[in-house]
Tab-separated table of C-alpha atoms in Angstrom:
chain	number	residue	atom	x	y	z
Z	1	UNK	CA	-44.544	38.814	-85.285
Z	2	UNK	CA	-43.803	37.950	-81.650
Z	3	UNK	CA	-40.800	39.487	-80.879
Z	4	UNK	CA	-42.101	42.938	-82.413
Z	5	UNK	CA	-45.166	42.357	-79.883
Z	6	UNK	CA	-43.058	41.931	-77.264
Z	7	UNK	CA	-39.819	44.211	-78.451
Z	8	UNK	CA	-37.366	41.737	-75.901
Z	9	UNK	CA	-33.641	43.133	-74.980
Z	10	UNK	CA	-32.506	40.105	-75.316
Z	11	UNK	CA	-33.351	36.541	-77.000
Z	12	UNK	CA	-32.318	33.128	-75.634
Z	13	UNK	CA	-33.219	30.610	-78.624
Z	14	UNK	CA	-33.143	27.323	-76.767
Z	15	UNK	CA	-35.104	25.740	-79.787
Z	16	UNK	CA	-33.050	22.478	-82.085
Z	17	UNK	CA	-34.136	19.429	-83.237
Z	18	UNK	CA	-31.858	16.494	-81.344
Z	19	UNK	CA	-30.676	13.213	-82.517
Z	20	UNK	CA	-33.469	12.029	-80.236
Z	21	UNK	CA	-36.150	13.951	-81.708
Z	22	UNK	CA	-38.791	12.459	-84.219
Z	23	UNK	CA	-38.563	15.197	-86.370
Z	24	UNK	CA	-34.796	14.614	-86.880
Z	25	UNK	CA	-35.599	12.336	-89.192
Z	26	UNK	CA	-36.751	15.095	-91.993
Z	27	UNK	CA	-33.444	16.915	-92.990
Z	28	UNK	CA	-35.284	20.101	-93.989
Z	29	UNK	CA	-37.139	20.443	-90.374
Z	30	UNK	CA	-33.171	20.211	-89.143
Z	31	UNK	CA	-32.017	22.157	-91.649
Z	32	UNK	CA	-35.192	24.972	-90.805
Z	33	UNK	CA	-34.852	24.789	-87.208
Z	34	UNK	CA	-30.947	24.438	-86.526
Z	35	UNK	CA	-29.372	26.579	-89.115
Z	36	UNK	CA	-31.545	28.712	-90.231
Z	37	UNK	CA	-33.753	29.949	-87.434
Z	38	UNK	CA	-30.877	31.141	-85.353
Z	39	UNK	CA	-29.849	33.840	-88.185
Z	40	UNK	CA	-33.401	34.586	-89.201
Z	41	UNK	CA	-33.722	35.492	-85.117
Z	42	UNK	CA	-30.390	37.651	-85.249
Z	43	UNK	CA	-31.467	39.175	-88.035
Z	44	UNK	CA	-34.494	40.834	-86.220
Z	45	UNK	CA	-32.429	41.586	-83.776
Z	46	UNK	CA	-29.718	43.812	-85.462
Z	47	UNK	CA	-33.077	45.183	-87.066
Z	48	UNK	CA	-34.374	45.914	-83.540
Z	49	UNK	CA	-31.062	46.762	-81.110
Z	50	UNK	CA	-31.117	43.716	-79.315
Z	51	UNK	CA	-28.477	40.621	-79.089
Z	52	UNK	CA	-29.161	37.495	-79.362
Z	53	UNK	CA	-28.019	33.723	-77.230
Z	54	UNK	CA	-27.512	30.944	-79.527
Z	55	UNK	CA	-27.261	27.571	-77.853
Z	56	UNK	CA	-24.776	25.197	-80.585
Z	57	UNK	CA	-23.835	21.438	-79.301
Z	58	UNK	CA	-20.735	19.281	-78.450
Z	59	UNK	CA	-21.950	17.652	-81.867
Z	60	UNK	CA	-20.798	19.824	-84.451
Z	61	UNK	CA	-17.455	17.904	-83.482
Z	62	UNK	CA	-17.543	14.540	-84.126
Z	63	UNK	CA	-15.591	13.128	-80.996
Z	64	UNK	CA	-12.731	12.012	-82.420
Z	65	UNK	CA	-9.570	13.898	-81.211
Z	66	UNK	CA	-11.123	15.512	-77.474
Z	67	UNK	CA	-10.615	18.839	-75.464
Z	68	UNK	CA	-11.989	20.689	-78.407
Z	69	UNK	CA	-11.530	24.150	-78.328
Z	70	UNK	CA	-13.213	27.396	-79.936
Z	71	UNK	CA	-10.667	27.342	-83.050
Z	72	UNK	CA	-11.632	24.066	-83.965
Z	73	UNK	CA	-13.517	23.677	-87.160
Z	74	UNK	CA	-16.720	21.547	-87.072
Z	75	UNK	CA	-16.144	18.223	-88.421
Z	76	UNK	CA	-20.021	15.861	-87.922
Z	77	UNK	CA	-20.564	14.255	-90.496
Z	78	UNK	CA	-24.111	13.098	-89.519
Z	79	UNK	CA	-27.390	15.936	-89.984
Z	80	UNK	CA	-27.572	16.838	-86.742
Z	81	UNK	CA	-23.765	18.149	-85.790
Z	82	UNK	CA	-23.883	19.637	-89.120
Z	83	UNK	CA	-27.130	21.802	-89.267
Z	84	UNK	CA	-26.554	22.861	-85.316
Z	85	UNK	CA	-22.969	24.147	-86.525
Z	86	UNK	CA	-24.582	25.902	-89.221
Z	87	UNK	CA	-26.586	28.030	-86.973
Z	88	UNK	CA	-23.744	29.061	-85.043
Z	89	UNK	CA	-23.811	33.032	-84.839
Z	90	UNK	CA	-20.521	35.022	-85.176
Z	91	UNK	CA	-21.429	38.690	-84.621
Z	92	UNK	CA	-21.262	41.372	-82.110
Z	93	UNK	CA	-25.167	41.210	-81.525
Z	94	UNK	CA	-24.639	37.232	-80.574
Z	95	UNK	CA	-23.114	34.658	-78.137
Z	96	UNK	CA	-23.074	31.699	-79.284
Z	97	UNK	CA	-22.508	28.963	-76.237
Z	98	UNK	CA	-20.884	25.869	-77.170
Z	99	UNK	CA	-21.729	23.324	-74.861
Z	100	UNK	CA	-23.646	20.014	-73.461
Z	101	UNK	CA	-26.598	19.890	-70.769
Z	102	UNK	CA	-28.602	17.558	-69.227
Z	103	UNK	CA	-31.701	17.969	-67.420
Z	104	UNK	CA	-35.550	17.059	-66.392
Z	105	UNK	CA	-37.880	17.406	-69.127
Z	106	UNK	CA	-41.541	18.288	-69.167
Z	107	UNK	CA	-42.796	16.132	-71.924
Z	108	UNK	CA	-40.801	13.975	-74.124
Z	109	UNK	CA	-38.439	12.109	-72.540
Z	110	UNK	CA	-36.013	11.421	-75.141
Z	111	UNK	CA	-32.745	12.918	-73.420
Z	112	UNK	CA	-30.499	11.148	-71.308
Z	113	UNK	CA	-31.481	12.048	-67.661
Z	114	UNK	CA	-35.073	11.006	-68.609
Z	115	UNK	CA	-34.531	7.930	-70.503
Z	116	UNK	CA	-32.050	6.635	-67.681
Z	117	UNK	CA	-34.937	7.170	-65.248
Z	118	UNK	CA	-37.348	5.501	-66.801
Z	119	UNK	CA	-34.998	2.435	-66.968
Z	120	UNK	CA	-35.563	1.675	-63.311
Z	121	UNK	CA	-35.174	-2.443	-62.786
Z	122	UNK	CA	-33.484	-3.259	-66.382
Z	123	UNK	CA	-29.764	-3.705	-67.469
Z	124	UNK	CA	-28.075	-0.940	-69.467
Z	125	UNK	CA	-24.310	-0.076	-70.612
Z	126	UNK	CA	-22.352	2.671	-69.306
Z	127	UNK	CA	-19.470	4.021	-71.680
Z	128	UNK	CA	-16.347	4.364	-69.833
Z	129	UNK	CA	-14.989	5.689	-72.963
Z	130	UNK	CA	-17.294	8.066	-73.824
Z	131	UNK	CA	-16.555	11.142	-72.177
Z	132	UNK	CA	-18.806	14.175	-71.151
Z	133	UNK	CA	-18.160	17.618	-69.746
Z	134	UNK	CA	-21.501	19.428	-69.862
Z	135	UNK	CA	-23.178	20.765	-67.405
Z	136	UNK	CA	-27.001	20.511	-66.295
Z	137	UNK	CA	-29.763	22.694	-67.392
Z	138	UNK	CA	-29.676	24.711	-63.713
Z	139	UNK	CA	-26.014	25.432	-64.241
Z	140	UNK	CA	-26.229	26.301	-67.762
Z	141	UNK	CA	-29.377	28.828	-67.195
Z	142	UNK	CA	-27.762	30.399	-64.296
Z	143	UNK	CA	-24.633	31.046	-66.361
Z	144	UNK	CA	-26.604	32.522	-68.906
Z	145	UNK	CA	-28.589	34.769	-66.575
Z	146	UNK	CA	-24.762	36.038	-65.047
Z	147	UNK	CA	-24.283	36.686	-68.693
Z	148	UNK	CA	-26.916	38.773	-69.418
Z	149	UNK	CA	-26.835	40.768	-66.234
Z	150	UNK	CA	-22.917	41.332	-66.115
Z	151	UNK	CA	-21.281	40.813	-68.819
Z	152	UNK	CA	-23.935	42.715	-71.559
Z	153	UNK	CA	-21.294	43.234	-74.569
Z	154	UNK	CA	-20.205	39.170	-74.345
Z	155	UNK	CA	-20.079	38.615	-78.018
Z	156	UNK	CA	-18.843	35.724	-80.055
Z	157	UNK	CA	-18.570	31.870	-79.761
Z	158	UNK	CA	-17.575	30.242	-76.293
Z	159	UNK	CA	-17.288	26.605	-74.927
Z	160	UNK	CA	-19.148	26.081	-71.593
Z	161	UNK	CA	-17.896	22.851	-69.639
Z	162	UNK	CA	-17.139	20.615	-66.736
Z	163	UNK	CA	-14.979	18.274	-65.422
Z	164	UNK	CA	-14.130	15.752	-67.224
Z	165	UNK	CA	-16.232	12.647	-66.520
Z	166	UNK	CA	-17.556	9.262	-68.138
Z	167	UNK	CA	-20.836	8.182	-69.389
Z	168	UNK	CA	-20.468	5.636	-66.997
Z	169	UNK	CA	-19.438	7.285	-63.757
Z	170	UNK	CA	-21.654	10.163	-64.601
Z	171	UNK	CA	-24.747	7.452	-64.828
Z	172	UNK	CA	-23.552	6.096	-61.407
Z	173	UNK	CA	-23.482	9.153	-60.378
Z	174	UNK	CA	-26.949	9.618	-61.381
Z	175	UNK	CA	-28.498	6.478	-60.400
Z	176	UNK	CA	-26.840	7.196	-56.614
Z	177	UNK	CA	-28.315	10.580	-56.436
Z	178	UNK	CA	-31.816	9.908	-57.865
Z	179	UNK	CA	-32.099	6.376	-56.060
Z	180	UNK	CA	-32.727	4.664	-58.946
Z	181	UNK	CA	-32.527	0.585	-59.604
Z	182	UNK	CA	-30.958	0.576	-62.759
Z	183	UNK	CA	-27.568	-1.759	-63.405
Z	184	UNK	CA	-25.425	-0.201	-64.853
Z	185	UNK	CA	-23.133	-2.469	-67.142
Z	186	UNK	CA	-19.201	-1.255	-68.157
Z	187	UNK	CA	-18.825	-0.829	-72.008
Z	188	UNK	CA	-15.094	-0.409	-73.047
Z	189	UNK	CA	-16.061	-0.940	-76.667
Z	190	UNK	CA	-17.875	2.315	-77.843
Z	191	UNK	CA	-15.278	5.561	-77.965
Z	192	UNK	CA	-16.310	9.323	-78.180
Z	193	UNK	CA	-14.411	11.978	-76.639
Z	194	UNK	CA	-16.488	15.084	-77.155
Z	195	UNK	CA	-14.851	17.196	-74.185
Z	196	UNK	CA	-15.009	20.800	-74.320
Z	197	UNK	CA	-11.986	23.409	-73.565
Z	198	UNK	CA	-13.485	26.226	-72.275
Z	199	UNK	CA	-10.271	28.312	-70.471
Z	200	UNK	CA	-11.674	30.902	-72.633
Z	201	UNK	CA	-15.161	31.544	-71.305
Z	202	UNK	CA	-13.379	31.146	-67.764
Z	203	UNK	CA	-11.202	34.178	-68.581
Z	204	UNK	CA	-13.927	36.094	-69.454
Z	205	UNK	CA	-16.687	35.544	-66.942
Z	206	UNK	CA	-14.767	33.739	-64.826
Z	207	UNK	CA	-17.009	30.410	-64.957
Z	208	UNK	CA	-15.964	28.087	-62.660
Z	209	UNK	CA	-18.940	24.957	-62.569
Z	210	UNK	CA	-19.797	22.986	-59.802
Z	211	UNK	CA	-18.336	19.522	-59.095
Z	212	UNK	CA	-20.559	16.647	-60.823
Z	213	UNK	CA	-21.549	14.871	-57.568
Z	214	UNK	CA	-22.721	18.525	-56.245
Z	215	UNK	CA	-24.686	18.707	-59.882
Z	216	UNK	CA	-26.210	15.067	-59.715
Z	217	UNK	CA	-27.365	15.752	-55.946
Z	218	UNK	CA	-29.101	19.484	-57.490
Z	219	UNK	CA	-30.926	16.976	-60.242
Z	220	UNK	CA	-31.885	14.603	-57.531
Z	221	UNK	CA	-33.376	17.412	-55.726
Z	222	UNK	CA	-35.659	18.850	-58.936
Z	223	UNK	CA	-37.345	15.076	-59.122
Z	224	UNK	CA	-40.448	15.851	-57.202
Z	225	UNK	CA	-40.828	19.810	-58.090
Z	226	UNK	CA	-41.388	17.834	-62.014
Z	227	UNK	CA	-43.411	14.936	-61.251
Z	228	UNK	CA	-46.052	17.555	-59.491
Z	229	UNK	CA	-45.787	19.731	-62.566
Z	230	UNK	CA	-46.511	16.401	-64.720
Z	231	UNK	CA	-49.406	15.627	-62.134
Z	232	UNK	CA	-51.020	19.508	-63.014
Z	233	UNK	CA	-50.438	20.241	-66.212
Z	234	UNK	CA	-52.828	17.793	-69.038
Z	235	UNK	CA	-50.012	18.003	-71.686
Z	236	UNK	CA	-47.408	16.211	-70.023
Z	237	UNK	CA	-47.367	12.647	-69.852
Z	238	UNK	CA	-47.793	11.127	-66.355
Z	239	UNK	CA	-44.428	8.762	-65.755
């Protein structure tokens, strides 16, 4: 009923229910939300002439093997990666961007960036083994909006990454940029390589992402713009 009000070109469903999220822990909300909503929004959009963006996740893979690329079946065994892959769209009216992000949040607080913020003066591990190559939610929306205004026909499913970087250095990274007191312990034990190849969106937009200590300095930089939204608006949680 929405979209007919409002009869949009385009439509960017940035809705899923993480691993993080209380709701994850009702299969049918996941099952609703991830796989379902995604084609039940495509569908009003073949109805209506207008595409659609799909966001999926690194977690449909289940960070085993590394440098994952587009021809490489799903494999998550857990809810989450398996739901989120389920709503990936395959059509000429989609995109479907593969990818990882992290970013500021208004409310909840359950993502990484927040959570290792609001460990300021405490101990935590730092996976040197774990290895990310997203990107962060200014990146990832600016991509998108290239998208949209130059490349209009993009259809299909694309990876979206970064260099190649640690848990650990990327929390370092972090912790340096946002001035935050948090030590920051090396764990060798815990292994996931969920890295992204994503020559294929670089051929076709030509994406090319900043470097991560250029990314961590742009987070750094959004801290006080969200604390005074926090401050203003009555539905986010003061921190």
């Amino acid at each position: 009923r929405l979209l007919d009000g409002i009869k949009p070109s385009v439509v960017i469903n940035c809705s899923g229910i993480t691993l993080r999220n209380p709701e994850a822990a009702s299969t049918i909300s996941s099952i609703t939300i991830n796989a379902l909503l995604p084609h039940q929004i495509l569908s009003w959009c073949k109805a209506n002439g207008a595409r659609t963006i799909q966001f999926s996740t690194v977690c449909v893979f289940d960070g085993k093997d590394g440098n994952y690329n587009e021809d490489f079946p799903p494999n998550a065994q857990d809810v989450y990666g398996r739901t989120k892959s389920l709503g990936d769209l395959i059509d000429p009216q989609a995109l479907t961007i593969r990818s990882s992000f992290i970013g500021r949040e208004l409310q909840a607080g359950t993502e990484l960036l927040e959570w290792f913020l609001s460990q300021r003066g405490k101990r935590i591990k730092g996976f040197r083994r774990a290895i990310f190559t997203g990107v962060t939610t200014s990146v990832m929306a600016d991509t998108v909006a290239d998208i949209i205004e130059r490349f209009p026909a993009l259809s299909g499913l694309y990876h979206l990454s970064s260099e190649v970087i640690s848990k650990h250095d990327l929390l370092v990274l972090l912790r340096d940029a946002c001035q935050a007191d948090v030590e920051i312990i090396p764990d060798d034990e815990f292994v996931c390589k969920r890295d992204l190849d994503d020559r294929r969106l670089r051929q076709a937009i030509g994406f090319s992402p900043p470097s991560w200590k250029q990314m961590a300095a742009d987070l750094a930089g959004e801290s006080t713009t969200y604390a005074a939204w926090r401050r203003e608006d009555p539905l986010c949680p003061s921190k």
